[in-house]
PDB file of C-alpha atoms in Angstrom:
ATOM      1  CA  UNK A   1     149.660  76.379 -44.704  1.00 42.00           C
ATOM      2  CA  UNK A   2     150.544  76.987 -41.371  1.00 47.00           C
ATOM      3  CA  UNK A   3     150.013  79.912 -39.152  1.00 53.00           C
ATOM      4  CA  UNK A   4     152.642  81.577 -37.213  1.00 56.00           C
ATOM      5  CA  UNK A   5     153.883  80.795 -34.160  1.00 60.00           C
ATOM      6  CA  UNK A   6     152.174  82.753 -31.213  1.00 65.00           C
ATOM      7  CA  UNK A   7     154.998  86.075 -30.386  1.00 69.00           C
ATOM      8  CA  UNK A   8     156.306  86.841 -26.813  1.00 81.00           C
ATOM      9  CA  UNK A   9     153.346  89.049 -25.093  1.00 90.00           C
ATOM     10  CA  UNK A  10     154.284  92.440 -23.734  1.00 89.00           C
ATOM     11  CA  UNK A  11     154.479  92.223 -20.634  1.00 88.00           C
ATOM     12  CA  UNK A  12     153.391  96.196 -20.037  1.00 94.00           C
ATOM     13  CA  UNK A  13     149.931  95.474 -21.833  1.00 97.00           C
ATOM     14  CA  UNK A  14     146.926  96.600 -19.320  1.00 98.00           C
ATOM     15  CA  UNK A  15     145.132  93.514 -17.818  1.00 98.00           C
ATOM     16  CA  UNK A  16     142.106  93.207 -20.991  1.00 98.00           C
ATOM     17  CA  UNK A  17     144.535  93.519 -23.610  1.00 97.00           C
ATOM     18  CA  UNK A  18     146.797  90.471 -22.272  1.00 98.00           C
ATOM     19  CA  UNK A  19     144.134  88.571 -21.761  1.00 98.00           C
ATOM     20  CA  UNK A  20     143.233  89.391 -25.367  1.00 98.00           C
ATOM     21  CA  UNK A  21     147.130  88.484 -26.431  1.00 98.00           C
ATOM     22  CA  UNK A  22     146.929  85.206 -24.383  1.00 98.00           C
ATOM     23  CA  UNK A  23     143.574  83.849 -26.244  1.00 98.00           C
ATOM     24  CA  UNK A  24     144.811  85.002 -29.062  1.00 98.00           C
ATOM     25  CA  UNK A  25     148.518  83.191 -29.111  1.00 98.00           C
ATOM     26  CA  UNK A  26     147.115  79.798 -27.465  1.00 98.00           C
ATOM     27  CA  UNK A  27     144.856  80.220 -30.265  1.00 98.00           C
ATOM     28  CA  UNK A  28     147.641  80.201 -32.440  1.00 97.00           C
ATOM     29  CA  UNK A  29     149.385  77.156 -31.035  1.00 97.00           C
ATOM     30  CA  UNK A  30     146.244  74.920 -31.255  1.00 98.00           C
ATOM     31  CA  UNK A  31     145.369  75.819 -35.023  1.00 97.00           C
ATOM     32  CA  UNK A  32     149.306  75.327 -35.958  1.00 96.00           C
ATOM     33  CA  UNK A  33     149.121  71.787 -34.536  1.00 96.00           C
ATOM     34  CA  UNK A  34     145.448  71.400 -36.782  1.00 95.00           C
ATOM     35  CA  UNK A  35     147.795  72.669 -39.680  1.00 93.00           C
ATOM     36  CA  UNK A  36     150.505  70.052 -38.496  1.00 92.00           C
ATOM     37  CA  UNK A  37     147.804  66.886 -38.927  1.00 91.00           C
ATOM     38  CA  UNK A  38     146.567  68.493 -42.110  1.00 87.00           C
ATOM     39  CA  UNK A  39     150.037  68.876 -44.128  1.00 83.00           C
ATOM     40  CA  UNK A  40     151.042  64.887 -43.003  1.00 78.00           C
ATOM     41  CA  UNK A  41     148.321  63.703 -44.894  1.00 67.00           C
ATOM     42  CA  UNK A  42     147.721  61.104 -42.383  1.00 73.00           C
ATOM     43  CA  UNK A  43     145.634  59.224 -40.391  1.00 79.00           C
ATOM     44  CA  UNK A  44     145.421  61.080 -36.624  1.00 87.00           C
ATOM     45  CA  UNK A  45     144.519  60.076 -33.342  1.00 93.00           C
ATOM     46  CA  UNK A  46     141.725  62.366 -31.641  1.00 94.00           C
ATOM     47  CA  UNK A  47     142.877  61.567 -28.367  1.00 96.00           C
ATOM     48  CA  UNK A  48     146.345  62.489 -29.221  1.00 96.00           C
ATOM     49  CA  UNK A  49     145.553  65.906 -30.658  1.00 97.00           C
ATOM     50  CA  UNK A  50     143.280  66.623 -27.848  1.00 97.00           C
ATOM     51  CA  UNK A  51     146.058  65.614 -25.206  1.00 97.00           C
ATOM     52  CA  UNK A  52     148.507  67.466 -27.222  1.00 97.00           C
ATOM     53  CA  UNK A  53     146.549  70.458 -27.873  1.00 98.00           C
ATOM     54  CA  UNK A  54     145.818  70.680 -23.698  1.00 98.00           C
ATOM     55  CA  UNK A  55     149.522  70.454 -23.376  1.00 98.00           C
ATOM     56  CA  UNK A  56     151.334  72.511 -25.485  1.00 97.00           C
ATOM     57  CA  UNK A  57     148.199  75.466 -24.990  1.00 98.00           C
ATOM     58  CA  UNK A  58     148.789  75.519 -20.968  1.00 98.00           C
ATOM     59  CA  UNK A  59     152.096  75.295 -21.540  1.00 98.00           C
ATOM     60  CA  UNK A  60     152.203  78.941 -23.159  1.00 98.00           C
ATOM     61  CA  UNK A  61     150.298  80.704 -21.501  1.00 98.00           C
ATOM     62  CA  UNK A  62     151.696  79.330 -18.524  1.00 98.00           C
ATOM     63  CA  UNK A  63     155.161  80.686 -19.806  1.00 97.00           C
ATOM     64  CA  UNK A  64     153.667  83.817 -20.811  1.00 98.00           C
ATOM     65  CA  UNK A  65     151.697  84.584 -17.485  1.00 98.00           C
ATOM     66  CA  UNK A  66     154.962  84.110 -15.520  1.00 97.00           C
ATOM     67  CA  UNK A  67     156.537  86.550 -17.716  1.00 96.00           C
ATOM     68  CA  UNK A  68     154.110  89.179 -17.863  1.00 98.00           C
ATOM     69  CA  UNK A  69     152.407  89.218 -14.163  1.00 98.00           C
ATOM     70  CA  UNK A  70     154.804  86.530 -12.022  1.00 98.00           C
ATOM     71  CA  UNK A  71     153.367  87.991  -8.642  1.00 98.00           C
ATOM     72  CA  UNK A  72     149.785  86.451  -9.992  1.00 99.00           C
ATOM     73  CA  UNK A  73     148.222  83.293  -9.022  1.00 99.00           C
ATOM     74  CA  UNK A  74     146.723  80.869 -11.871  1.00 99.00           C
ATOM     75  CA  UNK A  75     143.986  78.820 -11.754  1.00 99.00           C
ATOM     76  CA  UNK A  76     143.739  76.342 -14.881  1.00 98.00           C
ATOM     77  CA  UNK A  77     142.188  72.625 -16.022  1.00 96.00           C
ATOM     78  CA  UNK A  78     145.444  71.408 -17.274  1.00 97.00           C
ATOM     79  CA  UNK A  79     147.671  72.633 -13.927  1.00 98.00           C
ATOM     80  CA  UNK A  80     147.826  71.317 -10.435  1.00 98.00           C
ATOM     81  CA  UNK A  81     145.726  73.567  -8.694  1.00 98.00           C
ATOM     82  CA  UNK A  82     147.670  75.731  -6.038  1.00 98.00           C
ATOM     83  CA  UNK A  83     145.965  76.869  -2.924  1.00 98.00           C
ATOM     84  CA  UNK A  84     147.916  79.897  -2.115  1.00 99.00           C
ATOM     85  CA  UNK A  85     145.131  81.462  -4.766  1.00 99.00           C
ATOM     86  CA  UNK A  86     142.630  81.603  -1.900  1.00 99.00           C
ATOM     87  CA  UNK A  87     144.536  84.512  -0.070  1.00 99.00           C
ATOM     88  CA  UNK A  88     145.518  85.770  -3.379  1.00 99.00           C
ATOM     89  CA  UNK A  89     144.643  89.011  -4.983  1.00 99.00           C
ATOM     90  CA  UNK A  90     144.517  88.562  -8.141  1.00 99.00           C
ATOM     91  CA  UNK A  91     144.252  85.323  -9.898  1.00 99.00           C
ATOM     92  CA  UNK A  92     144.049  84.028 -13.474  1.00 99.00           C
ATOM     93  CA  UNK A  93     141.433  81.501 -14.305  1.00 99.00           C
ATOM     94  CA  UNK A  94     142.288  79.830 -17.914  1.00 99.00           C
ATOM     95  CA  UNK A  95     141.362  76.567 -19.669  1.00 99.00           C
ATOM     96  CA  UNK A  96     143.845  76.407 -22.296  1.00 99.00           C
ATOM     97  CA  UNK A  97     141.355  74.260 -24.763  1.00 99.00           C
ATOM     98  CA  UNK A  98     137.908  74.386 -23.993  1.00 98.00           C
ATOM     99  CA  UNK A  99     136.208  72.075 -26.168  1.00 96.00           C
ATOM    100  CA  UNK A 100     138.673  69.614 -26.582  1.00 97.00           C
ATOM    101  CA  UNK A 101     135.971  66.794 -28.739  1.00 95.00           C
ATOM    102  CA  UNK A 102     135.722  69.679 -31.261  1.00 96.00           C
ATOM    103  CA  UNK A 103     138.900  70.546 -31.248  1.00 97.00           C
ATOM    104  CA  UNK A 104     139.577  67.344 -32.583  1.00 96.00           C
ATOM    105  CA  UNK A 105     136.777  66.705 -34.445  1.00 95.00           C
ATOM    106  CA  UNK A 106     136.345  66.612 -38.359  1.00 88.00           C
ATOM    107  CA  UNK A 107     132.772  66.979 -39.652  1.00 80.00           C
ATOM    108  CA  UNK A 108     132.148  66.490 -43.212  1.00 83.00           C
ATOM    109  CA  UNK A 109     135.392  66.186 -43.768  1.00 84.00           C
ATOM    110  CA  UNK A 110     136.487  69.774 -42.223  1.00 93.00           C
ATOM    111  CA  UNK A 111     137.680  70.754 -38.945  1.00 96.00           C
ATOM    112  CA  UNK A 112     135.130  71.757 -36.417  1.00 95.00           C
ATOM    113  CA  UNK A 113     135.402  75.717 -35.204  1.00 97.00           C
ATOM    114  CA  UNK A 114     133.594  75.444 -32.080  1.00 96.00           C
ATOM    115  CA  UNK A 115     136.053  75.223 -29.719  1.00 98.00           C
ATOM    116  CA  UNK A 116     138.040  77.679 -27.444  1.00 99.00           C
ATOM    117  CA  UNK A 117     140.601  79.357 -25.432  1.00 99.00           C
ATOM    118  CA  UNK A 118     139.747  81.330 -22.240  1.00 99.00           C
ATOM    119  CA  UNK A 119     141.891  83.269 -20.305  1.00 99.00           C
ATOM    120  CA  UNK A 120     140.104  85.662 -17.232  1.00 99.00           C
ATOM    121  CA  UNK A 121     141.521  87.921 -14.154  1.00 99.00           C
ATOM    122  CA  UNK A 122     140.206  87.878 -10.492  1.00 99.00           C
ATOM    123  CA  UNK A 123     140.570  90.191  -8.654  1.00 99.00           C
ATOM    124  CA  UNK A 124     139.750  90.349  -4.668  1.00 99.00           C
ATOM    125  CA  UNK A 125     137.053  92.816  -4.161  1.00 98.00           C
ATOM    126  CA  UNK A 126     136.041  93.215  -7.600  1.00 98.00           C
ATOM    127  CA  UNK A 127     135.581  89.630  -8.773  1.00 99.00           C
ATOM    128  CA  UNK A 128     136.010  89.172 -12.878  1.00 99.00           C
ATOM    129  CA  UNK A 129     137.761  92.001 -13.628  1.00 99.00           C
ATOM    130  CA  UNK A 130     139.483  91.213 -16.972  1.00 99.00           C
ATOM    131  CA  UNK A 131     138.932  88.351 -19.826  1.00 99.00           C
ATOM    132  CA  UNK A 132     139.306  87.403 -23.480  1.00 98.00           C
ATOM    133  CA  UNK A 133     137.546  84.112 -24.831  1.00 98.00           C
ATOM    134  CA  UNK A 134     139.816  83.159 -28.101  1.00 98.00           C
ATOM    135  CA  UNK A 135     137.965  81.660 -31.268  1.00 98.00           C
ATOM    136  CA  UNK A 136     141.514  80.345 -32.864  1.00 98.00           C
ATOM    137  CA  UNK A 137     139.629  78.382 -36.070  1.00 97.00           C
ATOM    138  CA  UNK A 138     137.294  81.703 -36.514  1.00 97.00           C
ATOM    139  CA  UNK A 139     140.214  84.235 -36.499  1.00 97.00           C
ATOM    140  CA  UNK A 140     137.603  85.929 -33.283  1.00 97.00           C
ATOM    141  CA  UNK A 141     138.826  87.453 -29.957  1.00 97.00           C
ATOM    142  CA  UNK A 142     135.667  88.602 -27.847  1.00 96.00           C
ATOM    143  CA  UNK A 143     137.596  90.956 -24.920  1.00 97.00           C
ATOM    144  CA  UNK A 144     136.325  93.053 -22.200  1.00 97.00           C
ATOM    145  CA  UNK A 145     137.985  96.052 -23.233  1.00 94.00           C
ATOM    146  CA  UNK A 146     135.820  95.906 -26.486  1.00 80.00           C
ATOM    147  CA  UNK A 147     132.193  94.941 -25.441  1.00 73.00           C
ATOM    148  CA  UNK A 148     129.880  94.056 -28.404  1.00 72.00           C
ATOM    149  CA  UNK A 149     126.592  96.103 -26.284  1.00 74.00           C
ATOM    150  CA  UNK A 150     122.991  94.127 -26.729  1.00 78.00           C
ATOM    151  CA  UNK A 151     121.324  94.676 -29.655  1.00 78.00           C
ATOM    152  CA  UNK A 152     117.730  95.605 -28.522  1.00 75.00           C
ATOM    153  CA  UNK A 153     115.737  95.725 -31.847  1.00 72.00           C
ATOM    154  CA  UNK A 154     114.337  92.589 -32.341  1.00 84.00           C
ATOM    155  CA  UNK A 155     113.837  91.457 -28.601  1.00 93.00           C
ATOM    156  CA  UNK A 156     110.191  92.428 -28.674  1.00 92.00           C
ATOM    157  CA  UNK A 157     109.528  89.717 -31.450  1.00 93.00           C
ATOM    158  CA  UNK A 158     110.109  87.499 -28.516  1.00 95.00           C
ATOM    159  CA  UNK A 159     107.802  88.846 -25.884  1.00 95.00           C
ATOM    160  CA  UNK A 160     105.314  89.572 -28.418  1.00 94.00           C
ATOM    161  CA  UNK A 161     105.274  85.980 -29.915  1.00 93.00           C
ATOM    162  CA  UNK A 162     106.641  86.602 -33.224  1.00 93.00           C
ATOM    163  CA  UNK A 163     109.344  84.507 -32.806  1.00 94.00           C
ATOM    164  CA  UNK A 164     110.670  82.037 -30.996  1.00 96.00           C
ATOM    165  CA  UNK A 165     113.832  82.233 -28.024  1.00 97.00           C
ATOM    166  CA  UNK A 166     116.926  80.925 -29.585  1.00 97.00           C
ATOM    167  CA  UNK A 167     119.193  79.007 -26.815  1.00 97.00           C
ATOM    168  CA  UNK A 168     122.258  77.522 -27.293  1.00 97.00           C
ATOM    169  CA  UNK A 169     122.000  73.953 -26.356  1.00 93.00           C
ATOM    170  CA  UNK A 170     125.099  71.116 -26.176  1.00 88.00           C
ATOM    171  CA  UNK A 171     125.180  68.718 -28.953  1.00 80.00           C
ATOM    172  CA  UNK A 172     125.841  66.153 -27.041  1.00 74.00           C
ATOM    173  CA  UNK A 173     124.618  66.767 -23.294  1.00 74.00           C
ATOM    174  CA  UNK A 174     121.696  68.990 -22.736  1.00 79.00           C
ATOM    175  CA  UNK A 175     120.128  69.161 -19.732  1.00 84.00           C
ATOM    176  CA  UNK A 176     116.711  67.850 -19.342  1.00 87.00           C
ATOM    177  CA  UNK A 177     114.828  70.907 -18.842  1.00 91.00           C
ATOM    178  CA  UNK A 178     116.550  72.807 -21.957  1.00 92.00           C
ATOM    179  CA  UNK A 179     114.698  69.038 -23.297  1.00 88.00           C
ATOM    180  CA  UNK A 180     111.654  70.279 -22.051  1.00 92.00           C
ATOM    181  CA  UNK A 181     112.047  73.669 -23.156  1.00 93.00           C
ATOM    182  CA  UNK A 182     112.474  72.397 -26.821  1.00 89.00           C
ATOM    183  CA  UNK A 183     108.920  71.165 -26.766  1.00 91.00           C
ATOM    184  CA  UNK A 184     107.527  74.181 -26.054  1.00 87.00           C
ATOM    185  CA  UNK A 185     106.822  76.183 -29.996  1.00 88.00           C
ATOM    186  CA  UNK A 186     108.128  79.485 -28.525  1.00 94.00           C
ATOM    187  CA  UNK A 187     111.868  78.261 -27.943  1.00 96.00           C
ATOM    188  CA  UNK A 188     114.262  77.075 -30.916  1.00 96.00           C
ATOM    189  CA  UNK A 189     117.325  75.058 -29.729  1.00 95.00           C
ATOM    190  CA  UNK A 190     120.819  76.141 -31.827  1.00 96.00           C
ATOM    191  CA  UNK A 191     123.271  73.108 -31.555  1.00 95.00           C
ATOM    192  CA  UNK A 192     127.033  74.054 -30.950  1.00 95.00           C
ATOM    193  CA  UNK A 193     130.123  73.095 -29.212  1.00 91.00           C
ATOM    194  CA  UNK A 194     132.140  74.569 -26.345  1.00 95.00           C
ATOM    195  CA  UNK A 195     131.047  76.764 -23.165  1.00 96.00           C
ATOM    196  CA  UNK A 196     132.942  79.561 -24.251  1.00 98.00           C
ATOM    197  CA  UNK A 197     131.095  79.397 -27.454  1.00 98.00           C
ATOM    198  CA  UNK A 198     127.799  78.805 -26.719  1.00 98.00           C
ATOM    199  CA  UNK A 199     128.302  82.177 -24.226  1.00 98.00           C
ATOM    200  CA  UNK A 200     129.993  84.415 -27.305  1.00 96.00           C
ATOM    201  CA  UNK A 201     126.900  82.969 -29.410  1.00 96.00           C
ATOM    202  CA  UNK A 202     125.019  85.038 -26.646  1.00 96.00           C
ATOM    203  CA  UNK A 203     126.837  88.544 -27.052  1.00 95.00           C
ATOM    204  CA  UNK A 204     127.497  88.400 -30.322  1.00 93.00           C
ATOM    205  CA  UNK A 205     123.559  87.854 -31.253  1.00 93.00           C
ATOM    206  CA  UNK A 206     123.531  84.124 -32.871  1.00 94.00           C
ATOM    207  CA  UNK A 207     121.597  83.236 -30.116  1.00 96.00           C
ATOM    208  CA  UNK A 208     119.518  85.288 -27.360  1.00 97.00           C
ATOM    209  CA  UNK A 209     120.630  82.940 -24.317  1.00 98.00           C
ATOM    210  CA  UNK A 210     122.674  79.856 -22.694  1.00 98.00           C
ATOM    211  CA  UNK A 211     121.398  78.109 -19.680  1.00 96.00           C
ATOM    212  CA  UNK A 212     122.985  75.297 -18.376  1.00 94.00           C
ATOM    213  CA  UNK A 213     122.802  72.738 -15.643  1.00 91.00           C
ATOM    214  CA  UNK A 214     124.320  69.765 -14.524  1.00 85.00           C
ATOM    215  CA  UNK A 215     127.860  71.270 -13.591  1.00 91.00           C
ATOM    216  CA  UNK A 216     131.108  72.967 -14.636  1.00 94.00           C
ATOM    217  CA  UNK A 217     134.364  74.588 -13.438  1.00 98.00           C
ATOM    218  CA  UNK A 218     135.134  77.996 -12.586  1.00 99.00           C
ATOM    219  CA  UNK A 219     137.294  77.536 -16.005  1.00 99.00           C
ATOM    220  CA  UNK A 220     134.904  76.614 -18.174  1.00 98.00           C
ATOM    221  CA  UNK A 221     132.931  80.522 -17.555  1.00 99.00           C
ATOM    222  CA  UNK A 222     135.155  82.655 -15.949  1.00 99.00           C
ATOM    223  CA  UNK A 223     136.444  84.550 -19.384  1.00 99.00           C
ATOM    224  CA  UNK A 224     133.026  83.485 -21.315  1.00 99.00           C
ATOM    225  CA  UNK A 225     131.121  85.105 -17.906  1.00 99.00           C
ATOM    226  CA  UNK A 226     133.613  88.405 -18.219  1.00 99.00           C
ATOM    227  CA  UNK A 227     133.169  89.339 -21.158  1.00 98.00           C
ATOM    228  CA  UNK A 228     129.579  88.624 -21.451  1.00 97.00           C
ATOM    229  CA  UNK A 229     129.305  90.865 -18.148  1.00 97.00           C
ATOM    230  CA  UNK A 230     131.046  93.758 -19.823  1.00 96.00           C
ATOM    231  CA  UNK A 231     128.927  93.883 -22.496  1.00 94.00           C
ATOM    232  CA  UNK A 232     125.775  93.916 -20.436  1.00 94.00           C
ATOM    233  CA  UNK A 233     124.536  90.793 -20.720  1.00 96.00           C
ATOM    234  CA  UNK A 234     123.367  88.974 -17.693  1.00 98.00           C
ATOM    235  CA  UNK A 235     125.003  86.055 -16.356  1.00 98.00           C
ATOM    236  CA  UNK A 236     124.176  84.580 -13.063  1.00 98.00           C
ATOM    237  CA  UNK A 237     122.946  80.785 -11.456  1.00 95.00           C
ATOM    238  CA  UNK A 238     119.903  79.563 -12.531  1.00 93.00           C
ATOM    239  CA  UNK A 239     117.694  81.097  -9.711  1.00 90.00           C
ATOM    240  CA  UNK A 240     119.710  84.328  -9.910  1.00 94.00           C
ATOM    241  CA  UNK A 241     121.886  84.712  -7.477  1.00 94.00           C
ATOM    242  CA  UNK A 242     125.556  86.072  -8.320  1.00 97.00           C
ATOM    243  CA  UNK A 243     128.300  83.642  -9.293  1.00 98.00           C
ATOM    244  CA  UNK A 244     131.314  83.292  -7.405  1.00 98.00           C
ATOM    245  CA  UNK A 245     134.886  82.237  -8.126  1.00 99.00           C
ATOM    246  CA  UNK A 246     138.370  81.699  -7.280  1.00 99.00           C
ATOM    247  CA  UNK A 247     136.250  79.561  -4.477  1.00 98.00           C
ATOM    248  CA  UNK A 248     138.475  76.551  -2.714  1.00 98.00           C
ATOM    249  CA  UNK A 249     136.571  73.902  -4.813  1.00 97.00           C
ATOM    250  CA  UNK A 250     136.133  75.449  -8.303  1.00 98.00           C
ATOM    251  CA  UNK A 251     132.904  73.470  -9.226  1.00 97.00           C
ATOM    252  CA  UNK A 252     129.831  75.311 -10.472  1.00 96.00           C
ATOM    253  CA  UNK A 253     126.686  73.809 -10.726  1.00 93.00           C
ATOM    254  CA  UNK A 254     125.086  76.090 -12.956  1.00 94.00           C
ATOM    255  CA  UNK A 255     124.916  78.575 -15.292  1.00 96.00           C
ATOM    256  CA  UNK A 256     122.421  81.561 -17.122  1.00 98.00           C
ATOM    257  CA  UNK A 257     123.448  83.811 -19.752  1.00 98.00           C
ATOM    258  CA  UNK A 258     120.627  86.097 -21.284  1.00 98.00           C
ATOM    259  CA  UNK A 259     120.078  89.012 -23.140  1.00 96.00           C
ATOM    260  CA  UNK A 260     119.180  91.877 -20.600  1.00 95.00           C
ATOM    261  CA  UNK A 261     115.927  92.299 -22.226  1.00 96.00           C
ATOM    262  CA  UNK A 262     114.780  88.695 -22.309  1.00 97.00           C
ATOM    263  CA  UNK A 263     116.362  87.445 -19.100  1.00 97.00           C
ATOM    264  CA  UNK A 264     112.968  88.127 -16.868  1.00 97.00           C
ATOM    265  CA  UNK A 265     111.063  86.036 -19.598  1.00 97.00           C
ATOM    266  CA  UNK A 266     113.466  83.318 -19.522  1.00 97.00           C
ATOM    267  CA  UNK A 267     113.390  83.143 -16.129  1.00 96.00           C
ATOM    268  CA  UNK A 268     109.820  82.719 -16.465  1.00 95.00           C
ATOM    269  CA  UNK A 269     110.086  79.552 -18.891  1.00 95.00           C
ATOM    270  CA  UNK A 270     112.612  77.912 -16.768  1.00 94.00           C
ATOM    271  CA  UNK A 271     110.133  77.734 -14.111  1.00 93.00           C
ATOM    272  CA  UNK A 272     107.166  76.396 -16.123  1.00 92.00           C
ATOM    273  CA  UNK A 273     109.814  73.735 -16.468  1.00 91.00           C
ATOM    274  CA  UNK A 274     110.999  73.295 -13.190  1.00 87.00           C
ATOM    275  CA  UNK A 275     114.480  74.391 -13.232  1.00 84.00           C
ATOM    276  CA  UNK A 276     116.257  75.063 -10.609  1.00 69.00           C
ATOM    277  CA  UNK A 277     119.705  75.180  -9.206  1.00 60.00           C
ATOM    278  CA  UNK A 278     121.092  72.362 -10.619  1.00 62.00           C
ATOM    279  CA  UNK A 279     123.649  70.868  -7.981  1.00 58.00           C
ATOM    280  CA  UNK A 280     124.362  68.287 -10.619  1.00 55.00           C
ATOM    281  CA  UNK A 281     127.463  65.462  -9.677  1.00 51.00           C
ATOM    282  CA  UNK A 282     130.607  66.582  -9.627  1.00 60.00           C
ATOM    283  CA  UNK A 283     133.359  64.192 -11.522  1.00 56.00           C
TER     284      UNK A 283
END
């Protein structure tokens, strides 16, 4: 059965809470076209769905943006990127599908949930100031006006040996030294999908951290990075410097999430390993 299409968004909603309504509608408009292959009963074509689902998703929020803050900028994979953001105050950075192989994905024989939508404010002086990272086939909107705080209780397992560091790793691409941190018996690997996911799997506890090298766009962890931020987790490059965006040329080479109280240890691993900065090749 399908879900309802996404409503208008009110445009008098404070910043967190329409970034909340955004992930949430897009959301809406990528699970109804899911529904759409489901209730035909037919064969599909992945690379249709994903194209479609890209599409129609930017296309919302695109309409809804205009409508609810037209003096804003937008920054977004699936728009032509406009430079006036650069002497802009405040700019939106959103990738209307994020996870687009998952999206369209069926694994034994059900639709994959790892995927999606992520909608995040920048502001000038203040950096991420607002963002929502949508879970559509969960039913899940992690915000920054409602931060899940760190769970400290069973952190000291991990510094005391008792169990191992769980890190989200890519299915399909991880980098080599998350490889060679696999080997080592004090670090458990937890397969899953999307950026945005892999960062929620952080601050909601499934996992204790994401690291990542090898390259992304601002897109890809702008609304993962706010809300993690506002929650208290840590989020910064590999070597620890801060991360920047709304820069002219949106590529970022790398990425660490942590929990507060294991981020000094991690740091610690990644250099037994020799990770660093990972400038990685831009596409």
């Amino acid at each position: 059965m399908s879900r309802p299409e996404p409503v208008v968004v009110e445009p008098d909603l404070d910043d967190a809470g329409l970034a909340a309504a955004l992930a949430e509608g897009a959301g809406r408009v990528l699970v109804t076209l899911r529904d759409a292959v489901d209730e035909a009963d037919d064969e599909f074509d992945p690379n249709q769905l994903k194209a479609e689902g890209d599409a129609r998703s930017q296309a919302w929020l695109a309409s809804q943006l205009l409508r609810a803050r037209g003096d804003d900028l937008v920054l977004s994979e699936e728009a032509v990127d406009d430079v006036a953001r650069l002497d802009a105050d405040r700019v939106w950075i959103v990738d209307p599908l994020d996870g687009t192989r998952e999206f369209a994905e069926r694994a034994d024989g059900s639709w994959r949930t790892d995927f999606a939508v992520h909608v995040a404010l920048w502001e000038r002086g203040g950096g991420l100031t607002a963002g929502a990272v949508g879970l559509p086939a969960r039913d899940q909107v992690f915000d920054t006006s409602r931060p899940a705080l760190p769970d400290m209780r069973d952190t000291a397992d991990v510094l005391a040996g008792r169990r191992p560091l769980r890190l989200a790793a890519s299915r399909s691409r991880p980098p080599a030294f998350v490889a060679a941190l696999a080997e080592r018996g004090d670090v458990e690997l937890v397969p899953m999908g999307s950026a945005g996911v892999k960062v929620v799997s952080v601050v909601d506890g499934t996992v204790d951290a994401y690291v990542h090298g090898g390259g992304q766009y601002e897109w890809d962890s702008a609304a993962p990075v706010a809300v993690a931020e506002a929650a208290g987790y840590v989020c910064t490059r590999l070597d620890g410097s801060e991360l920047e965006y709304n820069r002219e040329n949106p590529w970022l080479p790398d990425l660490f999430v942590s929990h507060p109280a294991l981020a000094a240890h991690l740091r610690q691993l990644l250099d037994v390993v020799g990770a660093t900065n990972q400038e990685g090749v831009q596409p």
